[in-house]
mmCIF file of C-alpha atoms and ligand atoms in Angstrom:
data_model
loop_
_atom_site.group_PDB
_atom_site.id
_atom_site.type_symbol
_atom_site.label_atom_id
_atom_site.label_comp_id
_atom_site.label_asym_id
_atom_site.label_seq_id
_atom_site.Cartn_x
_atom_site.Cartn_y
_atom_site.Cartn_z
ATOM 1 C CA MET A 1 0.000 0.000 0.000
ATOM 2 C CA ARG A 2 1.340 3.407 -0.956
ATOM 3 C CA ARG A 3 0.862 6.086 1.692
ATOM 4 C CA PRO A 4 -0.936 9.063 0.112
ATOM 5 C CA MET A 5 0.929 12.333 0.060
ATOM 6 C CA VAL A 6 -0.159 15.954 -0.290
ATOM 7 C CA ALA A 7 2.496 18.591 -0.926
ATOM 8 C CA GLY A 8 1.901 22.338 -0.868
ATOM 9 C CA ASN A 9 4.043 24.438 -3.193
ATOM 10 C CA TRP A 10 3.829 28.000 -1.866
ATOM 11 C CA LYS A 11 5.875 29.276 -4.843
ATOM 12 C CA MET A 12 7.242 32.850 -4.572
ATOM 13 C CA ASN A 13 4.587 33.932 -2.084
ATOM 14 C CA GLY A 14 4.474 35.121 1.493
ATOM 15 C CA THR A 15 5.971 37.494 4.002
ATOM 16 C CA ARG A 16 7.038 36.758 7.571
ATOM 17 C CA ALA A 17 3.595 37.896 8.731
ATOM 18 C CA SER A 18 1.519 35.954 6.180
ATOM 19 C CA VAL A 19 3.642 32.821 6.647
ATOM 20 C CA ALA A 20 3.041 33.030 10.417
ATOM 21 C CA GLU A 21 -0.714 33.351 9.806
ATOM 22 C CA LEU A 22 -0.774 30.425 7.394
ATOM 23 C CA ILE A 23 1.073 28.210 9.865
ATOM 24 C CA GLU A 24 -1.306 29.204 12.668
ATOM 25 C CA SER A 25 -4.280 28.270 10.478
ATOM 26 C CA LEU A 26 -2.666 24.992 9.410
ATOM 27 C CA ARG A 27 -2.178 24.091 13.064
ATOM 28 C CA LEU A 28 -5.966 24.350 13.530
ATOM 29 C CA GLN A 29 -6.709 21.913 10.702
ATOM 30 C CA GLN A 30 -7.679 18.298 11.265
ATOM 31 C CA LEU A 31 -4.923 16.617 9.278
ATOM 32 C CA PRO A 32 -5.238 12.888 8.582
ATOM 33 C CA ALA A 33 -2.408 10.811 10.024
ATOM 34 C CA ALA A 34 -2.682 8.405 7.096
ATOM 35 C CA VAL A 35 -1.476 11.105 4.698
ATOM 36 C CA GLU A 36 2.091 12.338 4.430
ATOM 37 C CA ILE A 37 1.965 16.137 4.273
ATOM 38 C CA ALA A 38 4.742 18.507 3.251
ATOM 39 C CA VAL A 39 4.920 22.217 2.496
ATOM 40 C CA PHE A 40 7.438 23.971 0.281
ATOM 41 C CA PRO A 41 7.840 27.628 1.286
ATOM 42 C CA SER A 42 10.208 30.175 -0.226
ATOM 43 C CA CYS A 43 13.733 29.405 0.846
ATOM 44 C CA VAL A 44 14.022 32.442 3.121
ATOM 45 C CA TYR A 45 11.071 31.267 5.238
ATOM 46 C CA ILE A 46 12.071 27.620 5.603
ATOM 47 C CA SER A 47 13.433 28.022 9.143
ATOM 48 C CA GLN A 48 10.368 30.008 10.207
ATOM 49 C CA VAL A 49 8.101 27.261 8.869
ATOM 50 C CA LEU A 50 10.168 24.517 10.477
ATOM 51 C CA ASP A 51 9.799 26.238 13.852
ATOM 52 C CA GLY A 52 6.110 26.875 13.241
ATOM 53 C CA VAL A 53 5.167 23.288 12.392
ATOM 54 C CA ASN A 54 7.101 21.870 15.319
ATOM 55 C CA GLY A 55 4.975 19.167 16.957
ATOM 56 C CA ILE A 56 2.605 18.617 14.027
ATOM 57 C CA GLU A 57 3.004 16.106 11.218
ATOM 58 C CA ILE A 58 3.978 18.472 8.416
ATOM 59 C CA ALA A 59 7.371 18.092 6.775
ATOM 60 C CA VAL A 60 9.137 20.962 5.070
ATOM 61 C CA GLY A 61 10.829 21.013 1.703
ATOM 62 C CA ALA A 62 12.480 23.477 -0.655
ATOM 63 C CA GLN A 63 11.238 24.498 -4.088
ATOM 64 C CA ASP A 64 14.649 23.977 -5.685
ATOM 65 C CA GLY A 65 18.199 22.967 -4.851
ATOM 66 C CA ALA A 66 21.575 23.336 -6.538
ATOM 67 C CA THR A 67 23.056 20.862 -9.013
ATOM 68 C CA GLN A 68 25.925 20.056 -6.667
ATOM 69 C CA ALA A 69 25.694 18.320 -3.339
ATOM 70 C CA GLY A 70 28.443 20.076 -1.443
ATOM 71 C CA PHE A 71 29.450 23.667 -0.816
ATOM 72 C CA GLY A 72 31.376 26.060 -2.992
ATOM 73 C CA ALA A 73 31.474 28.869 -5.488
ATOM 74 C CA LEU A 74 27.912 28.971 -6.829
ATOM 75 C CA THR A 75 26.624 32.429 -6.020
ATOM 76 C CA GLY A 76 22.932 32.650 -5.264
ATOM 77 C CA GLU A 77 22.304 28.910 -5.231
ATOM 78 C CA VAL A 78 21.298 26.909 -2.173
ATOM 79 C CA SER A 79 23.038 23.594 -1.655
ATOM 80 C CA PRO A 80 20.848 20.592 -0.891
ATOM 81 C CA ALA A 81 23.317 19.960 1.935
ATOM 82 C CA GLN A 82 22.285 23.325 3.416
ATOM 83 C CA LEU A 83 18.610 22.466 2.993
ATOM 84 C CA ALA A 84 19.167 19.187 4.829
ATOM 85 C CA ASP A 85 21.196 21.009 7.470
ATOM 86 C CA VAL A 86 18.327 23.348 8.383
ATOM 87 C CA GLY A 87 15.847 20.463 8.555
ATOM 88 C CA CYS A 88 14.290 20.049 5.105
ATOM 89 C CA LYS A 89 13.254 16.544 4.146
ATOM 90 C CA TRP A 90 12.101 17.174 0.586
ATOM 91 C CA VAL A 91 12.952 19.221 -2.488
ATOM 92 C CA LEU A 92 11.005 19.890 -5.679
ATOM 93 C CA VAL A 93 13.035 19.090 -8.786
ATOM 94 C CA GLY A 94 12.167 20.173 -12.306
ATOM 95 C CA HIS A 95 9.024 22.182 -11.604
ATOM 96 C CA SER A 96 7.695 23.371 -14.963
ATOM 97 C CA GLU A 97 8.083 27.023 -13.965
ATOM 98 C CA ARG A 98 11.814 26.347 -13.664
ATOM 99 C CA ARG A 99 12.009 24.194 -16.794
ATOM 100 C CA LEU A 100 10.144 26.694 -18.959
ATOM 101 C CA LEU A 101 10.788 30.135 -17.464
ATOM 102 C CA LEU A 102 14.329 29.523 -16.263
ATOM 103 C CA GLY A 103 15.453 27.114 -18.981
ATOM 104 C CA GLU A 104 16.211 24.060 -16.833
ATOM 105 C CA SER A 105 17.041 21.159 -19.139
ATOM 106 C CA ASP A 106 16.381 17.471 -18.481
ATOM 107 C CA GLU A 107 20.110 17.169 -17.754
ATOM 108 C CA VAL A 108 20.072 19.903 -15.087
ATOM 109 C CA VAL A 109 16.962 18.364 -13.536
ATOM 110 C CA SER A 110 18.700 14.996 -13.347
ATOM 111 C CA ARG A 111 21.756 16.547 -11.679
ATOM 112 C CA LYS A 112 19.548 18.320 -9.117
ATOM 113 C CA PHE A 113 17.762 15.028 -8.406
ATOM 114 C CA SER A 114 21.107 13.329 -7.803
ATOM 115 C CA ALA A 115 22.519 16.146 -5.640
ATOM 116 C CA ALA A 116 19.352 16.116 -3.522
ATOM 117 C CA GLN A 117 19.598 12.400 -2.841
ATOM 118 C CA ALA A 118 23.321 12.617 -2.149
ATOM 119 C CA SER A 119 22.445 15.156 0.566
ATOM 120 C CA GLY A 120 19.776 12.965 2.156
ATOM 121 C CA LEU A 121 16.774 14.832 0.709
ATOM 122 C CA LYS A 122 13.897 13.144 -1.077
ATOM 123 C CA PRO A 123 13.195 14.680 -4.482
ATOM 124 C CA VAL A 124 9.728 15.298 -5.865
ATOM 125 C CA LEU A 125 10.438 15.004 -9.578
ATOM 126 C CA CYS A 126 7.990 17.115 -11.593
ATOM 127 C CA LEU A 127 7.034 16.076 -15.123
ATOM 128 C CA GLY A 128 4.494 17.466 -17.552
ATOM 129 C CA GLU A 129 3.646 18.576 -21.053
ATOM 130 C CA THR A 130 2.717 21.990 -22.425
ATOM 131 C CA LEU A 131 -0.602 22.688 -24.112
ATOM 132 C CA GLU A 132 1.041 22.614 -27.558
ATOM 133 C CA GLU A 133 2.579 19.235 -26.793
ATOM 134 C CA ARG A 134 -0.769 17.853 -25.635
ATOM 135 C CA ARG A 135 -2.534 19.214 -28.720
ATOM 136 C CA ALA A 136 0.146 17.606 -30.880
ATOM 137 C CA GLY A 137 -0.558 14.249 -29.213
ATOM 138 C CA LYS A 138 2.893 14.202 -27.596
ATOM 139 C CA THR A 139 1.941 14.045 -23.903
ATOM 140 C CA LEU A 140 3.190 10.533 -23.193
ATOM 141 C CA GLU A 141 6.305 11.018 -25.329
ATOM 142 C CA VAL A 142 7.303 14.204 -23.451
ATOM 143 C CA VAL A 143 6.691 12.789 -19.991
ATOM 144 C CA GLU A 144 8.523 9.575 -20.913
ATOM 145 C CA ARG A 145 11.518 11.578 -22.155
ATOM 146 C CA GLN A 146 11.670 13.709 -18.985
ATOM 147 C CA LEU A 147 11.522 10.628 -16.760
ATOM 148 C CA ALA A 148 13.921 8.576 -18.896
ATOM 149 C CA ARG A 149 16.686 11.100 -18.403
ATOM 150 C CA VAL A 150 16.600 10.678 -14.619
ATOM 151 C CA LEU A 151 16.085 6.914 -14.851
ATOM 152 C CA ASP A 152 19.029 6.508 -17.234
ATOM 153 C CA ASP A 153 21.331 8.696 -15.137
ATOM 154 C CA GLN A 154 20.326 7.690 -11.613
ATOM 155 C CA GLY A 155 18.896 4.183 -12.055
ATOM 156 C CA ILE A 156 15.598 2.738 -10.939
ATOM 157 C CA ALA A 157 16.790 2.197 -7.342
ATOM 158 C CA ALA A 158 16.918 5.989 -6.914
ATOM 159 C CA PHE A 159 13.114 5.968 -7.095
ATOM 160 C CA GLU A 160 12.864 4.004 -3.865
ATOM 161 C CA SER A 161 13.287 7.343 -2.097
ATOM 162 C CA ALA A 162 11.653 9.773 -4.498
ATOM 163 C CA VAL A 163 8.183 10.879 -5.482
ATOM 164 C CA ILE A 164 7.001 11.821 -8.966
ATOM 165 C CA ALA A 165 4.521 14.627 -9.644
ATOM 166 C CA TYR A 166 2.721 14.725 -12.979
ATOM 167 C CA GLU A 167 1.770 18.339 -13.602
ATOM 168 C CA PRO A 168 0.427 19.246 -17.032
ATOM 169 C CA VAL A 169 1.753 22.752 -17.646
ATOM 170 C CA TRP A 170 -1.586 23.911 -19.048
ATOM 171 C CA ALA A 171 -3.295 23.002 -15.774
ATOM 172 C CA ILE A 172 -0.908 24.831 -13.445
ATOM 173 C CA GLY A 173 -2.385 27.998 -12.002
ATOM 174 C CA SER A 174 -4.854 28.152 -14.892
ATOM 175 C CA GLY A 175 -7.990 26.861 -13.219
ATOM 176 C CA LEU A 176 -8.046 24.082 -15.848
ATOM 177 C CA THR A 177 -7.662 20.667 -14.261
ATOM 178 C CA ALA A 178 -6.882 17.470 -16.125
ATOM 179 C CA THR A 179 -9.837 15.146 -15.914
ATOM 180 C CA PRO A 180 -9.274 12.201 -13.589
ATOM 181 C CA GLN A 181 -9.129 9.994 -16.721
ATOM 182 C CA GLN A 182 -6.528 12.213 -18.438
ATOM 183 C CA ALA A 183 -4.385 12.256 -15.305
ATOM 184 C CA GLN A 184 -4.776 8.510 -14.719
ATOM 185 C CA GLU A 185 -3.688 7.753 -18.297
ATOM 186 C CA VAL A 186 -0.383 9.569 -17.751
ATOM 187 C CA HIS A 187 0.131 8.177 -14.252
ATOM 188 C CA ALA A 188 -0.389 4.631 -15.536
ATOM 189 C CA ALA A 189 2.149 5.269 -18.315
ATOM 190 C CA ILE A 190 4.681 6.595 -15.777
ATOM 191 C CA ARG A 191 4.226 3.531 -13.587
ATOM 192 C CA GLU A 192 4.530 1.264 -16.619
ATOM 193 C CA GLN A 193 7.792 2.984 -17.621
ATOM 194 C CA LEU A 194 9.173 2.423 -14.105
ATOM 195 C CA SER A 195 7.878 -1.123 -14.142
ATOM 196 C CA ARG A 196 9.904 -1.974 -17.240
ATOM 197 C CA ARG A 197 13.005 -1.379 -15.073
ATOM 198 C CA ASP A 198 11.739 -2.889 -11.802
ATOM 199 C CA ARG A 199 8.194 -3.897 -11.013
ATOM 200 C CA ARG A 200 8.577 -3.812 -7.227
ATOM 201 C CA VAL A 201 10.022 -0.286 -7.218
ATOM 202 C CA ALA A 202 7.338 0.881 -9.667
ATOM 203 C CA GLU A 203 4.557 -0.389 -7.392
ATOM 204 C CA GLY A 204 6.004 1.525 -4.440
ATOM 205 C CA VAL A 205 6.587 4.933 -6.041
ATOM 206 C CA ARG A 206 4.006 7.576 -5.181
ATOM 207 C CA LEU A 207 2.698 9.490 -8.166
ATOM 208 C CA LEU A 208 1.140 12.866 -7.335
ATOM 209 C CA TYR A 209 -1.074 14.879 -9.636
ATOM 210 C CA GLY A 210 -0.670 18.658 -9.769
ATOM 211 C CA GLY A 211 -2.531 21.347 -11.686
ATOM 212 C CA SER A 212 -5.369 23.427 -10.216
ATOM 213 C CA VAL A 213 -6.279 20.845 -7.571
ATOM 214 C CA LYS A 214 -8.887 22.231 -5.162
ATOM 215 C CA ALA A 215 -10.982 20.807 -2.366
ATOM 216 C CA GLU A 216 -13.877 20.371 -4.801
ATOM 217 C CA ASN A 217 -12.002 18.221 -7.366
ATOM 218 C CA ALA A 218 -9.431 16.483 -5.153
ATOM 219 C CA ALA A 219 -11.464 13.442 -4.101
ATOM 220 C CA GLU A 220 -12.296 12.439 -7.667
ATOM 221 C CA LEU A 221 -8.678 12.779 -8.805
ATOM 222 C CA PHE A 222 -7.349 10.883 -5.779
ATOM 223 C CA SER A 223 -9.801 8.039 -6.366
ATOM 224 C CA MET A 224 -7.908 6.979 -9.513
ATOM 225 C CA ALA A 225 -5.787 3.839 -9.232
ATOM 226 C CA ASP A 226 -2.405 5.445 -9.909
ATOM 227 C CA ILE A 227 -2.944 8.859 -8.295
ATOM 228 C CA ASP A 228 -1.431 8.754 -4.830
ATOM 229 C CA GLY A 229 -2.043 12.359 -3.817
ATOM 230 C CA GLY A 230 -1.373 15.850 -5.060
ATOM 231 C CA LEU A 231 1.106 18.649 -5.497
ATOM 232 C CA ILE A 232 -0.916 21.751 -4.742
ATOM 233 C CA GLY A 233 0.017 25.310 -5.691
ATOM 234 C CA GLY A 234 -2.516 28.130 -5.231
ATOM 235 C CA ALA A 235 -4.879 26.166 -2.983
ATOM 236 C CA SER A 236 -2.062 25.368 -0.552
ATOM 237 C CA LEU A 237 -1.969 29.041 0.473
ATOM 238 C CA LYS A 238 -5.426 28.687 2.030
ATOM 239 C CA ALA A 239 -5.287 26.522 5.140
ATOM 240 C CA ASP A 240 -8.947 25.442 4.998
ATOM 241 C CA GLU A 241 -8.671 24.438 1.362
ATOM 242 C CA PHE A 242 -5.352 22.657 1.899
ATOM 243 C CA GLY A 243 -6.703 20.843 4.948
ATOM 244 C CA ALA A 244 -9.733 19.665 2.957
ATOM 245 C CA ILE A 245 -7.463 18.385 0.157
ATOM 246 C CA CYS A 246 -5.373 16.487 2.732
ATOM 247 C CA ARG A 247 -8.526 14.925 4.156
ATOM 248 C CA ALA A 248 -9.669 13.954 0.641
ATOM 249 C CA ALA A 249 -6.374 12.114 0.177
ATOM 250 C CA GLY A 250 -6.964 10.228 3.416
ATOM 251 C CA ASN A 251 -10.411 8.901 2.437
HETATM 252 C C1 PEP B 301 2.156 23.884 -8.846
HETATM 253 O O1 PEP B 301 2.677 24.988 -8.898
HETATM 254 O O2 PEP B 301 2.875 22.889 -8.655
HETATM 255 C C2 PEP B 301 0.708 23.778 -9.009
HETATM 256 C C3 PEP B 301 0.173 22.596 -9.153
HETATM 257 O O3 PEP B 301 -0.006 24.951 -8.993
HETATM 258 P P1 PEP B 301 -1.613 25.118 -8.973
HETATM 259 O O4 PEP B 301 -2.149 24.126 -7.971
HETATM 260 O O5 PEP B 301 -1.825 26.533 -8.550
HETATM 261 O O6 PEP B 301 -2.094 24.824 -10.345
#
């Protein structure tokens, strides 16, 4: 049995005051113990969030980490070793906003995945197609290519301590959600691709769906066979909404 997971990507949002308020509201939520919950604040607020969630079952992750595991001359980057040092457990790798707006290639994503694991962090590897790619019938090809790069470089065993998030780019922040059937089709293809390397590992990997998930559509998405939870952007900034999504994953 795969333990469901709900991850909240706060993106480039928040101030010290609003982060404190959000944590206070999250602490009032009934969060299901059966669901693994993590939040990904802006890097500068990670320590504040870690202090704030002390005593409740919410892990903290970073939205990105550097391509190298150690320390050194890489101005402006944050080493995954530093993220682990302050108490992060997770890191997002290859979010589409970084792939598309900041030009992160499959190769860079694979190096970030590796550096994260070498530092003891668990990566959430984000995959997904653009609207043009979907319209051109290339969804499965694109997602397979993105995953293959990490599989070829890091090996299937690396996925024993990683999570994959399928996030169609056209559904992120747009209010358009993939239908449960569209999402399930891609999730099943991802699991099948993993399964060709190792069936046991493939069965254990959690596959999250991301893209305009809200309390009102979460339960239907999470009811699909290969959807093990969600990566939530906008709705994770509202504690009530996020709490309801977590509860939907626990049902
Ligand atoms: C995301 O940024 O990973 C995301 C899924 O955003 P949203 O839920 O706002 O579409």
